Tab-separated table of C-alpha atoms and ligand atoms in Angstrom:
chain	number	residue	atom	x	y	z
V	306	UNK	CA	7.029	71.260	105.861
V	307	UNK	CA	5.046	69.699	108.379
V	308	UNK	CA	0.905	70.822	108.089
V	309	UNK	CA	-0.593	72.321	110.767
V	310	UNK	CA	3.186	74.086	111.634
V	311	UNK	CA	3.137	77.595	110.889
V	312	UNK	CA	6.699	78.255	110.446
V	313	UNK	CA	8.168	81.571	109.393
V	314	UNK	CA	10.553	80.148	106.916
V	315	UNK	CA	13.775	81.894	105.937
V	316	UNK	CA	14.318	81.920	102.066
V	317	UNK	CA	17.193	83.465	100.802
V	318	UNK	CA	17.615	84.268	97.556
V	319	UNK	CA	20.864	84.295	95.706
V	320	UNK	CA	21.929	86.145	91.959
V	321	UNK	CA	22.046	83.505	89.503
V	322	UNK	CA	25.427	82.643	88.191
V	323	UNK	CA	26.806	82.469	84.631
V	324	UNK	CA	25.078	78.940	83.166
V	325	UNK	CA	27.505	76.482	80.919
V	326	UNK	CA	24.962	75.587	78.836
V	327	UNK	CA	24.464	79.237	77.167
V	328	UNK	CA	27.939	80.427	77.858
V	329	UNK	CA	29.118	81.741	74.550
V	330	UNK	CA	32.420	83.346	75.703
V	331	UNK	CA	35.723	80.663	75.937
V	332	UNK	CA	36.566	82.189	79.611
V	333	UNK	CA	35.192	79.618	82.118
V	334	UNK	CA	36.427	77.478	85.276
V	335	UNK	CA	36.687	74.112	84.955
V	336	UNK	CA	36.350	72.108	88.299
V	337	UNK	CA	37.657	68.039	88.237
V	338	UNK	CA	35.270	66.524	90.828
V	339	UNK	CA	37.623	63.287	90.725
V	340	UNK	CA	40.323	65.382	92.215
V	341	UNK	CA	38.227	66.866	94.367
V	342	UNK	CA	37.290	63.249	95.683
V	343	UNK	CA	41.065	61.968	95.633
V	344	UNK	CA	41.574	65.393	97.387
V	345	UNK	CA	39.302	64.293	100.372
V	346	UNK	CA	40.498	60.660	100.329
V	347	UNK	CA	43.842	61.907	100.724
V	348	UNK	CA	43.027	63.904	103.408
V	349	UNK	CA	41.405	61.294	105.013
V	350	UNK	CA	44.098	59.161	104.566
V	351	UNK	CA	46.037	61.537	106.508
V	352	UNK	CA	43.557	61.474	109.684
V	353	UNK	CA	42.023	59.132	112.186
V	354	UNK	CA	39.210	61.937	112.859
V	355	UNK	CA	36.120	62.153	110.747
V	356	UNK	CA	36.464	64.784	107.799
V	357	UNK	CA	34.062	67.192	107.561
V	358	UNK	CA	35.055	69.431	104.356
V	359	UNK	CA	34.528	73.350	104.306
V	360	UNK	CA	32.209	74.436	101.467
V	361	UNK	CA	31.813	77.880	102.259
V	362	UNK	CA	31.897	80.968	99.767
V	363	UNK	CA	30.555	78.747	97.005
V	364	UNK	CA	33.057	76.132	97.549
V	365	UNK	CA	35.459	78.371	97.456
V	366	UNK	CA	34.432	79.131	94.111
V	367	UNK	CA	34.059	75.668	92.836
V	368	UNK	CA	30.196	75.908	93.152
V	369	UNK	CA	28.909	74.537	96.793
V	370	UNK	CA	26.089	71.943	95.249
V	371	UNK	CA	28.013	70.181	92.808
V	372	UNK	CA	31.273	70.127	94.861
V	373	UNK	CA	28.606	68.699	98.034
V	374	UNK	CA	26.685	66.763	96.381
V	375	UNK	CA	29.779	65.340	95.089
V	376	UNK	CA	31.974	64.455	98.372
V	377	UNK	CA	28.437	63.438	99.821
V	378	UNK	CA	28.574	60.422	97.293
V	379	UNK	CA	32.214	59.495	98.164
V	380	UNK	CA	31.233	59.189	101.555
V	381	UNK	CA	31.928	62.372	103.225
V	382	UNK	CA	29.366	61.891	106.615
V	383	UNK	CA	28.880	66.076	106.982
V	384	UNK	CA	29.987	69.176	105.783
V	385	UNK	CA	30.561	73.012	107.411
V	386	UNK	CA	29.618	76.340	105.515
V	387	UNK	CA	29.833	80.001	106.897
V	388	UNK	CA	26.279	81.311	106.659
V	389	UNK	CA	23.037	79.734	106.884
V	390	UNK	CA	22.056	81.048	103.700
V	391	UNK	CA	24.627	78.110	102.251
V	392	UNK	CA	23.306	75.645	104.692
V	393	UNK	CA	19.800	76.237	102.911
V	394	UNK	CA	21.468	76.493	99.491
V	395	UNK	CA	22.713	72.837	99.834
V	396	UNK	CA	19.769	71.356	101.664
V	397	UNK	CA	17.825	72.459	99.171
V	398	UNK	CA	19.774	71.030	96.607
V	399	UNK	CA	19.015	67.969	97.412
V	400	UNK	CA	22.107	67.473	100.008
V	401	UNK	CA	21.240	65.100	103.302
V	402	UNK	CA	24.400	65.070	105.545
V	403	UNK	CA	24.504	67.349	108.603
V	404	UNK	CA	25.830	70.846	107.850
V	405	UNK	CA	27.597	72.619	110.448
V	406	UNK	CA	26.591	76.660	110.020
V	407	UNK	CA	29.979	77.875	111.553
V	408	UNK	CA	29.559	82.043	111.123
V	409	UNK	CA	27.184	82.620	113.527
V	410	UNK	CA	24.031	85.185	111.881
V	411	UNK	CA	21.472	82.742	112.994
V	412	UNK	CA	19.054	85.976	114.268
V	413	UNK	CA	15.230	84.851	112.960
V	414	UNK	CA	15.871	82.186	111.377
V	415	UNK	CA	15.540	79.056	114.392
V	416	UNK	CA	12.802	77.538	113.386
V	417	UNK	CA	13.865	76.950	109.569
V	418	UNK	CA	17.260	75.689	110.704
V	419	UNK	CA	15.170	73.194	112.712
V	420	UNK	CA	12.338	72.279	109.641
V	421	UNK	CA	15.948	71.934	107.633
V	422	UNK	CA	17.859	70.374	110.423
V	423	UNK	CA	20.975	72.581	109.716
V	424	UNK	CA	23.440	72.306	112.621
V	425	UNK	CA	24.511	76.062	114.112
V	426	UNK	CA	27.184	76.862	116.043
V	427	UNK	CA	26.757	78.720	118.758
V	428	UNK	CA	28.677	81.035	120.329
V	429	UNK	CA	26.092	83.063	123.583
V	430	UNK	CA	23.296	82.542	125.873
V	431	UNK	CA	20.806	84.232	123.654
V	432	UNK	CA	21.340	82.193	120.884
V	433	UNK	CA	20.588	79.087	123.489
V	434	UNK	CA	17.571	80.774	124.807
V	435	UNK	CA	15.842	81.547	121.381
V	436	UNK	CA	16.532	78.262	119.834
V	437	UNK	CA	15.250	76.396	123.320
V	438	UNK	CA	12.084	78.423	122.727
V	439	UNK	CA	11.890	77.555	119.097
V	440	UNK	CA	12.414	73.492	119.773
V	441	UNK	CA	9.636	73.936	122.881
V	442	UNK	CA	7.044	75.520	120.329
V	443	UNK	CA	7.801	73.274	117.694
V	444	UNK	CA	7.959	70.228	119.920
V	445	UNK	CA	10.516	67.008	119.580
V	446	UNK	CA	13.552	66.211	120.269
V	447	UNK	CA	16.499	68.765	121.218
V	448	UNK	CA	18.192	69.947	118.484
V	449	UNK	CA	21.679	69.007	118.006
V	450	UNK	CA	24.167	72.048	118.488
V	451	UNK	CA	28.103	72.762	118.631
V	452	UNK	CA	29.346	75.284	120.362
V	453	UNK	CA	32.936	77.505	119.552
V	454	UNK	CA	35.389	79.028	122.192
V	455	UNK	CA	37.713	81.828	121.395
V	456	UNK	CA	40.588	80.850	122.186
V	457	UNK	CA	42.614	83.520	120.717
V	458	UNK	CA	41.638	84.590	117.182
V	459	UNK	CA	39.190	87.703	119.383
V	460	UNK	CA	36.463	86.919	115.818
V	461	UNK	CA	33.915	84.768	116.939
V	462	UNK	CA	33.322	82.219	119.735
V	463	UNK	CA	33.048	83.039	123.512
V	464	UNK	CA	36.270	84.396	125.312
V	465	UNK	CA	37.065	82.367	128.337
V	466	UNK	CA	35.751	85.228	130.939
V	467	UNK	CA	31.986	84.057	129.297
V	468	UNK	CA	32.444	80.428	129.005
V	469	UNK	CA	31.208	79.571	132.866
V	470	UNK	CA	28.398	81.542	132.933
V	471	UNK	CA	27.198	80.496	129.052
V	472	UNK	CA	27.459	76.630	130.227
V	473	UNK	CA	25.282	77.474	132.752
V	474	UNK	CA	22.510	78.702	130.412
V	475	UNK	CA	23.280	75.320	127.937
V	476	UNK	CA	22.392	73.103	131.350
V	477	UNK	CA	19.267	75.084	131.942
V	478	UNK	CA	18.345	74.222	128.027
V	479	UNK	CA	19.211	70.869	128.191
V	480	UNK	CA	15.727	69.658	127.650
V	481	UNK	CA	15.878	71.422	124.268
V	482	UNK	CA	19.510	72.251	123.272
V	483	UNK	CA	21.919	69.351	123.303
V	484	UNK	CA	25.257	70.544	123.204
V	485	UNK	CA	26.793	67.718	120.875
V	486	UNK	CA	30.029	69.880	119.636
V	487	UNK	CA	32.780	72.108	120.810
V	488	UNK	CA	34.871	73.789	118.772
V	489	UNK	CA	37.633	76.565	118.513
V	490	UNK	CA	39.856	77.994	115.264
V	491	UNK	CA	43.349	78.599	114.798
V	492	UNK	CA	44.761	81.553	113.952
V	493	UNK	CA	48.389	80.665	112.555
V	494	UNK	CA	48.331	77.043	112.293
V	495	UNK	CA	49.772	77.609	108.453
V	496	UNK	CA	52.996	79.891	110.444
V	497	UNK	CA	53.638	79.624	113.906
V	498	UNK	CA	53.487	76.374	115.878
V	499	UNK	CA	53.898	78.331	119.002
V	500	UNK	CA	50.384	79.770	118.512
V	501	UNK	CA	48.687	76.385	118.212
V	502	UNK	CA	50.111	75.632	121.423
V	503	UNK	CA	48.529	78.305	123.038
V	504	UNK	CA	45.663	78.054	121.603
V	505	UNK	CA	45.316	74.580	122.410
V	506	UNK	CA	46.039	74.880	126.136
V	507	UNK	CA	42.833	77.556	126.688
V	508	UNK	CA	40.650	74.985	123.937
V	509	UNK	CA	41.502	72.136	127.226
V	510	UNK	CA	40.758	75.068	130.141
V	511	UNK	CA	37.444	75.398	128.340
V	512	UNK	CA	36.923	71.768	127.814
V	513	UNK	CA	37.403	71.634	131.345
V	514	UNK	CA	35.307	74.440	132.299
V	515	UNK	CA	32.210	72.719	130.292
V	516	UNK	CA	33.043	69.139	132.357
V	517	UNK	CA	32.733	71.612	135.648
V	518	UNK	CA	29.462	72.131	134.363
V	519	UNK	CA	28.643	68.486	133.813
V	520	UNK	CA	28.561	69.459	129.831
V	521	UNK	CA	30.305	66.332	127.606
V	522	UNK	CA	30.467	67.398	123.984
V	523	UNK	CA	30.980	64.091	122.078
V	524	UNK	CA	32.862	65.540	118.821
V	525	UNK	CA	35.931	68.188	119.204
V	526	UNK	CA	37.702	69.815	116.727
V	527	UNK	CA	39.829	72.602	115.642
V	528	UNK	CA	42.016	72.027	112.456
V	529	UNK	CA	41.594	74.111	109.362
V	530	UNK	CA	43.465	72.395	106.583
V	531	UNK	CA	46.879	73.661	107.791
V	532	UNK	CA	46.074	72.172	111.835
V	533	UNK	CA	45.125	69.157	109.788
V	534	UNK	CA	48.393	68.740	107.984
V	535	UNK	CA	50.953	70.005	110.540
V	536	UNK	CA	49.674	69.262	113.554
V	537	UNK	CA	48.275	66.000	114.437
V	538	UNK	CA	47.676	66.766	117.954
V	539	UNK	CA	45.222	69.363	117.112
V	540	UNK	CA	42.646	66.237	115.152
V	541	UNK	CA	40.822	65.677	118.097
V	542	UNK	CA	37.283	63.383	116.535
V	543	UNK	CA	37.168	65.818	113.684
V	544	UNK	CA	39.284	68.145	111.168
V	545	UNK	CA	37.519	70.883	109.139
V	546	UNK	CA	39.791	71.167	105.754
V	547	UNK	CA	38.632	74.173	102.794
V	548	UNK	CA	41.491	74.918	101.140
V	549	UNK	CA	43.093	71.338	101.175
V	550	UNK	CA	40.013	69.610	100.160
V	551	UNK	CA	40.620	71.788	96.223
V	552	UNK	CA	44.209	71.074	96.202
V	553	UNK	CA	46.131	73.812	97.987
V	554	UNK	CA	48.504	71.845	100.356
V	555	UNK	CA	50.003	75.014	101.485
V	556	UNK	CA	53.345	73.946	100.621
V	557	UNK	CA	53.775	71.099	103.248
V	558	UNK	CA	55.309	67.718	102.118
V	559	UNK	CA	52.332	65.770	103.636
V	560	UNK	CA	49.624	67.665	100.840
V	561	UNK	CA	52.074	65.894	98.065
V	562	UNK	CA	49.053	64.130	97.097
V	563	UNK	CA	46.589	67.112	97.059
V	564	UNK	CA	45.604	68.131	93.222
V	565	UNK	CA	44.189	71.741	92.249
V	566	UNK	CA	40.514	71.326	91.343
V	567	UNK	CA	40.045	74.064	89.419
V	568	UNK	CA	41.759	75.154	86.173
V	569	UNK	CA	40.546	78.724	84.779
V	570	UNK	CA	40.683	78.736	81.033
V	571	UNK	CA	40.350	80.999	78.284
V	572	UNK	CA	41.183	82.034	74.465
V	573	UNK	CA	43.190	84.218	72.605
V	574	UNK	CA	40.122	86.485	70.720
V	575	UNK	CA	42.484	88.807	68.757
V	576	UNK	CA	45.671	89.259	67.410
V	577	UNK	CA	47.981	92.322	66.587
V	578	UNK	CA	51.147	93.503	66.253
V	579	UNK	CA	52.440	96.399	68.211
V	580	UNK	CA	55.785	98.648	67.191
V	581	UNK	CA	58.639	99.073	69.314
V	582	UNK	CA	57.322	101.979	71.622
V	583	UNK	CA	54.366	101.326	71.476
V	584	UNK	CA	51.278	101.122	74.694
V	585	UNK	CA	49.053	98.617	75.281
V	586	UNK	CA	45.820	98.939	77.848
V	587	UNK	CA	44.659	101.548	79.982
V	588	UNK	CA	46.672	104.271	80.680
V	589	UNK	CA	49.491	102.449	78.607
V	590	UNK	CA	50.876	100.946	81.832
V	591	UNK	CA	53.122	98.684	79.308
V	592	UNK	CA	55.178	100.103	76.516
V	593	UNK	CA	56.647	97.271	73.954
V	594	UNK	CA	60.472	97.393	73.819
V	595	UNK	CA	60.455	95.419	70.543
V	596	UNK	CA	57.853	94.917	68.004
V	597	UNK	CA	55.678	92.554	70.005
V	598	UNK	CA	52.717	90.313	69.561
V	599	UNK	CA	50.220	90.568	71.721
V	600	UNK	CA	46.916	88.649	72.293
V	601	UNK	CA	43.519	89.553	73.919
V	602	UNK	CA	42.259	87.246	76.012
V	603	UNK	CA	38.173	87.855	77.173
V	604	UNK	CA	39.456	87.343	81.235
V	605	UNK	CA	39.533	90.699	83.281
V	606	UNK	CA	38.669	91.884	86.697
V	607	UNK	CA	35.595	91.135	87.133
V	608	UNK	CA	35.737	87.987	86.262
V	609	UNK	CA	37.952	87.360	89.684
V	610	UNK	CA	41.458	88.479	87.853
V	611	UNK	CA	42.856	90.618	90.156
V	612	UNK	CA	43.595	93.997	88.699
V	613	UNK	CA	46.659	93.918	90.973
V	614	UNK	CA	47.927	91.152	88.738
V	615	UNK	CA	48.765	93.842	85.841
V	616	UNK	CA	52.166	93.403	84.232
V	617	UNK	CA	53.406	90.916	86.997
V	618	UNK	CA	51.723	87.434	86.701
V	619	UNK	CA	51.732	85.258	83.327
V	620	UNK	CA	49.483	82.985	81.772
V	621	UNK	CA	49.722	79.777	79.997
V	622	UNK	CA	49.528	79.679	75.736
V	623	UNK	CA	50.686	76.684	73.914
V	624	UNK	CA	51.891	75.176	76.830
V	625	UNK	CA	54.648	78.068	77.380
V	626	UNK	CA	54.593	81.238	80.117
V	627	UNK	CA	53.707	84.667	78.783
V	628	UNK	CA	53.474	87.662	80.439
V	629	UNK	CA	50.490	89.598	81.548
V	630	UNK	CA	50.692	93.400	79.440
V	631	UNK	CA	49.252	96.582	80.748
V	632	UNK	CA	46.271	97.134	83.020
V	633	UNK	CA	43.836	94.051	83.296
V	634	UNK	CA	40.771	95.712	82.155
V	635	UNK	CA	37.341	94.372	83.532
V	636	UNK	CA	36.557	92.244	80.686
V	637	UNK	CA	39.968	91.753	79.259
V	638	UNK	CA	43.238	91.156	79.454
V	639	UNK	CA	46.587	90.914	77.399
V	640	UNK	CA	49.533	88.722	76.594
V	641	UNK	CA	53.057	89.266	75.077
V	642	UNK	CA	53.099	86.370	73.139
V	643	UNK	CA	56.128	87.521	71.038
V	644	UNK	CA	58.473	84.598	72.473
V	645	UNK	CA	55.567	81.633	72.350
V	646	UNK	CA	55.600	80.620	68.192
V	647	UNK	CA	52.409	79.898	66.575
V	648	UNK	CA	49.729	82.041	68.716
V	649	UNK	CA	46.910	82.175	66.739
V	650	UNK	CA	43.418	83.365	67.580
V	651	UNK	CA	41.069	80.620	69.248
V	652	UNK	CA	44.081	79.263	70.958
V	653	UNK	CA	43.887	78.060	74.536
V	654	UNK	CA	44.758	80.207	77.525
V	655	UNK	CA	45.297	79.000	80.912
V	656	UNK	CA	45.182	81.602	83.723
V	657	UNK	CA	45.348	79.382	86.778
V	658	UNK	CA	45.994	75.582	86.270
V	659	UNK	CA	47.845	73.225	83.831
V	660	UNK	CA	48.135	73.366	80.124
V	661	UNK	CA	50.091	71.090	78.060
V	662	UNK	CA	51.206	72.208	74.199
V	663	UNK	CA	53.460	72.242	71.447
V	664	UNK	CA	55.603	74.540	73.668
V	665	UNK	CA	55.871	72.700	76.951
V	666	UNK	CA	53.835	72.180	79.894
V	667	UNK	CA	53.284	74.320	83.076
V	668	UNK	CA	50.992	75.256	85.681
V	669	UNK	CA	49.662	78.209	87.499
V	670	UNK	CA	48.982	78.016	91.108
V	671	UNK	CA	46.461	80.046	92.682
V	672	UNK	CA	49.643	80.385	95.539
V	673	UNK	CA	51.697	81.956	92.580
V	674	UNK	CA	48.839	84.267	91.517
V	675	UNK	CA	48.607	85.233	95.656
V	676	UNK	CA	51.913	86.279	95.696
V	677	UNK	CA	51.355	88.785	92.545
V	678	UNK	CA	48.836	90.427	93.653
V	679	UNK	CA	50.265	90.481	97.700
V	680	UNK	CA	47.196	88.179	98.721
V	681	UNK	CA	46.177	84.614	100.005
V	682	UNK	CA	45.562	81.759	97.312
V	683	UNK	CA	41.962	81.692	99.419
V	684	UNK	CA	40.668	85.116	97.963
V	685	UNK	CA	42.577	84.295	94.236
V	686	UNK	CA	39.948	81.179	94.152
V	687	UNK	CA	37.025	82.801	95.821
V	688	UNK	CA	37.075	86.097	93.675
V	689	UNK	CA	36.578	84.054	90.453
V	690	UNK	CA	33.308	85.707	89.787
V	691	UNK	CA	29.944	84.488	89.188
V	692	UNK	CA	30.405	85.571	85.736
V	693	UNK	CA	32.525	83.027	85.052
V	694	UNK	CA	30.567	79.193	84.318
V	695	UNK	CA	31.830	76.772	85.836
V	696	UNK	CA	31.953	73.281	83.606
V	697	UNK	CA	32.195	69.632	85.903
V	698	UNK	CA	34.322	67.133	84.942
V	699	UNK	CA	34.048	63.557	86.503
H	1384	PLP	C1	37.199	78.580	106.603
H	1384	PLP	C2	37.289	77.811	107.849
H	1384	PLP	C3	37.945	76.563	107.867
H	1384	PLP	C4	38.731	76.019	106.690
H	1384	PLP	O1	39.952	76.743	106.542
H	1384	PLP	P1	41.056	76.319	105.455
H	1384	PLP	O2	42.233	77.131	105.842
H	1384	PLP	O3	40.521	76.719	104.121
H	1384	PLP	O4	41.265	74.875	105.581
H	1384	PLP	C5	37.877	75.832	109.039
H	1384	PLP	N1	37.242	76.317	110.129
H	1384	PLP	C6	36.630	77.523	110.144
H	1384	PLP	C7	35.948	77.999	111.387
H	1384	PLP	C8	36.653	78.324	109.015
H	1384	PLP	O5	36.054	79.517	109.034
C-alpha cells in the first residue's frame, strides 16, 4: 500500500479448507497440475485468440492458487474469476497476471481493486461513475476496464435498450475509465448453434453502437469452453475456457486431447457381510438379494457426493465397477463389492477418475456422475467440499 493513501481496503475472509498435511482420513482429491497445463496448451492449440482460463468457484474445485499460480508459470498472460473476493484471493497469493472480475458485486470496494489492480467488468453507469471518482482521488492513470453486453442470457451485462446511453457515460469518464474490453456470454453454445448466432448478431449491433460513440475496445470475446470448441467464429482476440481447461471436453471430438484433472479417491474402512434380505443405510433404501459384501467407504454428502447419487452411480475398487448401496450418508457411503474378488479393508476407491487394478481399469467422469444425479458435470466438480484436501501432483 502506498503511504500517505488512506485506502479503505476490502479484506475478505474465507473458511479454511481441509489441509493435506494433517489429513488423517484416505478421502481426498487429487488434482494433476501437468494435465491441467497440457489441458491449457491444448486449448491453446486449438485457438488463435489469447486464453484467458476461468478459475472461479475455487477452480472449480481444484483450489484457485495452486491451479493459478500454476497456468501463470506455463505462460497463461491473465485469468477471469466470478467475484472479487477470488480476484483478492489470488493476488494475494502471490499471482501477477491481470484478473478479469466477471460477476459484477464491485459495490465499496473501487479503490482496493485499484491498490490490487484487479480488472472489473462492468456492466452500468454507476459503476463508471464511482470508479472515475475513485481513480480521480487516488490519482494516475485510468484504470483498465471491460465492459459485458447482454445479448440474450437476461443475467448480467447491459440489454441493448441501455447500451447508448451507458457509452455515453464511459466517454464522459474517459479521463479515468478506459474501456479496454467488451464482452458478452453465451447461453447454449454447448446445444444450439442457432442461439450463438443470435447472440452474435446483437454482440456486433453493440459493437457498433460503442464505435457510434467513438468507443474502440481493443480485446473481444465471448466463448466459454463450449464457444471455444464449436464455434470458431465466436474467438474473437480472446476465449474464456473453465470447464475445458480441467478436462471436460463436453463430448466434442476437438477436446480429444483434454484430460480430467481431478481424480477423487478414497478407501474401503470396513468390511461385512450382509444376508440375503438384508438393508443397508438409512432408511434401508437397498435390500441385498444375495448374501452380499459390502464396503464402507469414509465419502458422503458433504464431502460434495451428491446424495442424489444413492443406489444409481458406482465407484471404482480394484480396478472393477461396483455399485453405490443405500442412502449416501454425510460422511459415508457403501459398495456392493460382492462381484469385485479380493476387497479388503484399506483398499483403494475411486469415486470420480481412473483406477487401474488386478480387476481392470476404468474411469468415472464427472459427466457420468451429472447424469446420476440429473445435474451438470460443473456442480459434480464444484460441490466437492472444502472438507475434502486436495493433494498436487506435478
Ligand atoms: C463460468 C464462465 C465461463 C466459463 O464457462 P465454461 O463453460 O466452464 O467454460 C466463461 N465466461 C463466463 C462469463 C462465465 O461465467
Amino acid at each position: 500500500m502506498r503511504a500517505g493513501l488512506r485506502l479503505r481496503l476490502v479484506q475478505p475472509l474465507y473458511p479454511s479448507s481441509a489441509s493435506p498435511v494433517s489429513s488423517v482420513r484416505p478421502t481426498r482429491a487429487e488434482v494433476s497440475l501437468d494435465r491441467l497445463r497440457l489441458n491449457y496448451h491444448a486449448l491453446r492449440a486449438l485457438v488463435s485468440a489469447t486464453v484467458w482460463p476461468v478459475v472461479k468457484a475455487d477452480a472449480y474445485g481444484h483450489g484457485a492458487k495452486a491451479v493459478a499460480r500454476s497456468l501463470e508459470r506455463a505462460g497463461c498472460e491473465g485469468l477471469c474469476v466470478a467475484l472479487f473476493e477470488e480476484a483478492v484471493e489470488l493476488r494475494q497469493a502471490g499471482v501477477t497476471v491481470p484478473l478479469l472480475v466477471m460477476g459484477g458485486n464491485l459495490d465499496g470496494a473501487w479503490d482496493s481493486l485499484l491498490e490490487l489492480e484487479i480488472t472489473p467488468v462492468l456492466t452500468r453507469a454507476d459503476q463508471v461513475r464511482c470508479l472515475a471518482a475513485a481513480v480521480r482521488q487516488r490519482g494516475g492513470a485510468p484504470v483498465v476496464v471491460h465492459l459485458k453486453l447482454d445479448t440474450g442470457m437476461a443475467r448480467l451485462g447491459v440489454p441493448p435498450a441501455g447500451l447508448a446511453e451507458l457509452a455515453d457515460t464511459f466517454r464522459s469518464e474517459r479521463g479515468s475509465v478506459c474501456l479496454a474490453g467488451v464482452m458478452t456470454h453465451f447461453a447454449s453454445a454447448d446445444t444450439d448453434p442457432g442461439s450463438v448466432r443470435e447472440q452474435l448478431a446483437c454482440f456486433a449491433r453493440g459493437r457498433e453502437v460503442l464505435r457510434e460513440h467513438g468507443l474502440k475496445p481493443r480485446v473481444i470475446h465471448a466463448a466459454n469452453t463450449a464457444a471455444t470448441l464449436r464455434h470458431p467464429e465466436a474467438h474473437f482476440d480472446l476465449v474464456r475456457p473453465g470447464v475445458g481447461v480441467y478436462g471436460l471436453g463436453l463430448g466434442h471430438p476437438t477436446a480429444r486431447e483434454l484430460q480430467p484433472v481431478m481424480r477423487v479417491r478414497s478407501a474401503v474402512v470396513e468390511l461385512r457381510r450382509v444376508p440375503s434380505g438384508g438393508a443397508v443405510g438409512y432408511q434401508g433404501t437397498f435390500r441385498a438379494s444375495r448374501p452380499t459384501t459390502i464396503a464402507t467407504v469414509p465419502m458422503g454428502y458433504a464431502d460434495g457426493l451428491m446424495r442424489s447419487l444413492s443406489n444409481r452411480a458406482q465407484a471404482l475398487v480394484r480396478g472393477r465397477r461396483v455399485p453405490i448401496v443405500g442412502a449416501i450418508s454425510m460422511d459415508m457411503c457403501m459398495l456392493d463389492v460382492t462381484d469385485a474378488p479380493g476387497v479388503e479393508r484399506t483398499d483403494e476407491v475411486v469415486l470420480l477418475g481412473e483406477q487401474r487394478g488386478p480387476l481392470g481399469q476404468d474411469a468415472i467422469r464427472a459427466e457420468e456422475l451429472a447424469t446420476h444425479a440429473g445435474t451438470i458435470a460443473w456442480e459434480v466438480l464444484t460441490l466437492i467440499s472444502r472438507r475434502v484436501p486436495r493433494f498436487y501432483f506435478d
